Amino acid sequence: DGGITQSPKYLFRKEGQNVTLSCEQNLNHDAMYWYRQDPGQGLRLIYYSQIVNDFQKGDIAEGYSVSREKKESFPLTVTSAQKNPTAFYLCATYRDVNTGELFFGEGSRLTVL
Amino acid sequence: QKEVEQDPGPLSVPEGAIVSLNCTYSNSAFQYFMWYRQYSRKGPELLMYTYSSGNKEDGRFTAQVDKSSKYISLFIRDSQPSDSATYLCAMSVTGTYKYIFGTGTRLKVLA
């Protein structure tokens, strides 16, 4: 089946640890995004990538890092510099900038203990 | 003022009711308008997608865009308990990467 796979679904982290969230897609879509979702705040853009080996900061990039070495993969690292990392993280893709439709993975819930 | 405003609810309706969900926006450059349904602890699922103004119907769902009023709506006919979820509106400008989301409206359909 074509789709977007995020892993792990649930992750617990101690303060001071870096963690990496995986996002893999087999839709052959060009662009990939990472959003953070907090209650009452909607979705906020962390990073996005339109092509391999290129990515741009979104509105809340501080404390996060990404890579885009393959078209299918866009992992997100939540570093210890992120002050409030507990949240629901969503990966999304779209085919090209002129179609407008954004598709999401199932999300990863990160809890910092 | 936020670019997109959406009433957070919760909105409770009896089964079979017609539900109206709405968003207002301030950026007249938005051309793509989307509605997503999100169940608890799941990723958003694209329900309806509209380009520019007008109506679009898909089964029990109708999306309306009124660009002159900067107002979009999602109507759900014959609502079912399985429609209970959070509904997010989203908008974007052609040729850009940027999507702006509403905060979501939580809907409860009571059996």
CSV table of N, CA and C in Angstrom, one decimal, chain A residues 59-106:
chain,number,residue,atom,x,y,z
A,59,ASP,N,8.4,27.5,11.2
A,59,ASP,CA,8.2,28.5,12.2
A,59,ASP,C,8.8,28.2,13.5
A,60,ILE,N,9.0,26.9,13.8
A,60,ILE,CA,9.5,26.6,15.2
A,60,ILE,C,10.6,25.6,15.1
A,61,ALA,N,11.7,25.9,14.3
A,61,ALA,CA,12.8,25.0,14.0
A,61,ALA,C,13.8,24.8,15.2
A,62,GLU,N,13.8,25.8,16.1
A,62,GLU,CA,14.8,25.8,17.1
A,62,GLU,C,14.7,24.5,18.0
A,63,GLY,N,15.8,23.8,18.2
A,63,GLY,CA,15.9,22.6,18.9
A,63,GLY,C,15.6,21.3,18.1
A,64,TYR,N,15.4,21.5,16.8
A,64,TYR,CA,15.1,20.3,16.0
A,64,TYR,C,16.2,20.3,14.8
A,65,SER,N,16.4,19.1,14.3
A,65,SER,CA,17.2,19.0,13.1
A,65,SER,C,16.6,17.9,12.2
A,66,VAL,N,16.9,18.0,10.9
A,66,VAL,CA,16.4,17.1,9.9
A,66,VAL,C,17.5,16.7,8.9
A,67,SER,N,17.2,15.7,8.1
A,67,SER,CA,18.1,15.4,6.9
A,67,SER,C,17.2,14.9,5.8
A,68,ARG,N,17.6,15.0,4.6
A,68,ARG,CA,16.8,14.5,3.4
A,68,ARG,C,17.8,13.9,2.4
A,69,GLU,N,18.4,12.7,2.8
A,69,GLU,CA,19.3,12.1,1.9
A,69,GLU,C,18.7,11.2,0.9
A,70,LYS,N,17.4,10.8,1.1
A,70,LYS,CA,16.7,10.1,0.1
A,70,LYS,C,15.3,10.7,-0.1
A,71,LYS,N,14.7,10.5,-1.2
A,71,LYS,CA,13.4,11.1,-1.5
A,71,LYS,C,12.4,10.5,-0.6
A,72,GLU,N,12.6,9.2,-0.2
A,72,GLU,CA,11.6,8.5,0.6
A,72,GLU,C,11.6,8.8,2.1
A,73,SER,N,12.7,9.4,2.6
A,73,SER,CA,12.9,9.5,4.0
A,73,SER,C,13.2,10.9,4.5
A,74,PHE,N,12.6,11.3,5.6
A,74,PHE,CA,12.8,12.6,6.2
A,74,PHE,C,12.8,12.5,7.7
A,75,PRO,N,13.9,12.0,8.3
A,75,PRO,CA,13.9,11.9,9.8
A,75,PRO,C,14.0,13.2,10.5
A,76,LEU,N,13.4,13.3,11.7
A,76,LEU,CA,13.4,14.5,12.5
A,76,LEU,C,14.1,14.1,13.8
A,77,THR,N,15.1,14.9,14.2
A,77,THR,CA,15.8,14.7,15.5
A,77,THR,C,15.4,15.8,16.4
A,78,VAL,N,14.8,15.4,17.6
A,78,VAL,CA,14.5,16.4,18.6
A,78,VAL,C,15.7,16.4,19.6
A,79,THR,N,16.3,17.5,19.7
A,79,THR,CA,17.6,17.6,20.4
A,79,THR,C,17.3,18.1,21.9
A,80,SER,N,18.3,18.0,22.7
A,80,SER,CA,18.1,18.4,24.1
A,80,SER,C,17.9,19.9,24.2
A,81,ALA,N,18.2,20.6,23.1
A,81,ALA,CA,18.0,22.1,23.1
A,81,ALA,C,16.5,22.5,23.0
A,82,GLN,N,15.7,21.5,22.6
A,82,GLN,CA,14.3,21.8,22.5
A,82,GLN,C,13.7,21.8,23.9
A,83,LYS,N,13.2,23.0,24.4
A,83,LYS,CA,12.8,23.2,25.8
A,83,LYS,C,11.5,22.5,26.2
A,84,ASN,N,10.6,22.3,25.3
A,84,ASN,CA,9.3,21.7,25.6
A,84,ASN,C,9.0,20.7,24.5
A,85,PRO,N,9.7,19.5,24.5
A,85,PRO,CA,9.5,18.6,23.4
A,85,PRO,C,8.3,17.7,23.4
A,86,THR,N,7.6,17.6,24.6
A,86,THR,CA,6.5,16.7,24.7
A,86,THR,C,5.4,17.2,23.7
A,87,ALA,N,5.0,16.4,22.7
A,87,ALA,CA,4.0,16.8,21.7
A,87,ALA,C,3.7,15.7,20.8
A,88,PHE,N,2.8,15.9,19.9
A,88,PHE,CA,2.4,14.9,18.9
A,88,PHE,C,3.1,15.5,17.6
A,89,TYR,N,3.9,14.6,16.9
A,89,TYR,CA,4.6,15.0,15.8
A,89,TYR,C,4.1,14.3,14.5
A,90,LEU,N,3.9,15.2,13.5
A,90,LEU,CA,3.2,14.7,12.3
A,90,LEU,C,4.1,14.9,11.1
A,91,CYS,N,4.3,13.9,10.3
A,91,CYS,CA,5.0,14.0,9.0
A,91,CYS,C,4.0,14.1,7.9
A,92,ALA,N,4.2,14.9,6.9
A,92,ALA,CA,3.3,15.0,5.8
A,92,ALA,C,4.1,15.2,4.4
A,93,THR,N,3.3,14.9,3.4
A,93,THR,CA,3.9,15.0,2.0
A,93,THR,C,2.9,15.6,1.1
A,94,TYR,N,3.4,16.2,0.0
A,94,TYR,CA,2.6,16.5,-1.2
A,94,TYR,C,3.3,16.2,-2.4
A,95,ARG,N,2.6,16.0,-3.5
A,95,ARG,CA,3.2,15.5,-4.8
A,95,ARG,C,3.9,16.7,-5.4
A,96,ASP,N,3.3,17.8,-5.5
A,96,ASP,CA,4.0,19.0,-6.1
A,96,ASP,C,3.3,20.2,-5.6
A,97,VAL,N,3.9,21.3,-5.7
A,97,VAL,CA,3.4,22.6,-5.0
A,97,VAL,C,2.1,23.1,-5.7
A,98,ASN,N,1.8,22.6,-6.9
A,98,ASN,CA,0.7,23.1,-7.6
A,98,ASN,C,-0.6,22.3,-7.4
A,99,THR,N,-0.5,21.2,-6.7
A,99,THR,CA,-1.7,20.4,-6.5
A,99,THR,C,-2.4,20.8,-5.1
A,100,GLY,N,-1.6,21.1,-4.2
A,100,GLY,CA,-2.2,21.7,-2.9
A,100,GLY,C,-2.5,20.6,-1.9
A,101,GLU,N,-2.7,19.4,-2.2
A,101,GLU,CA,-3.2,18.4,-1.3
A,101,GLU,C,-2.0,17.9,-0.4
A,102,LEU,N,-2.2,18.0,0.9
A,102,LEU,CA,-1.2,17.5,1.9
A,102,LEU,C,-1.7,16.3,2.5
A,103,PHE,N,-0.8,15.3,2.6
A,103,PHE,CA,-1.2,14.0,3.2
A,103,PHE,C,-0.3,13.7,4.4
A,104,PHE,N,-0.9,13.2,5.5
A,104,PHE,CA,-0.3,13.0,6.8
A,104,PHE,C,0.0,11.5,7.1
A,105,GLY,N,1.0,11.3,7.9
A,105,GLY,CA,1.3,10.0,8.5
A,105,GLY,C,0.4,9.9,9.8
A,106,GLU,N,0.6,8.8,10.5
A,106,GLU,CA,-0.2,8.6,11.7
A,106,GLU,C,0.3,9.3,12.9
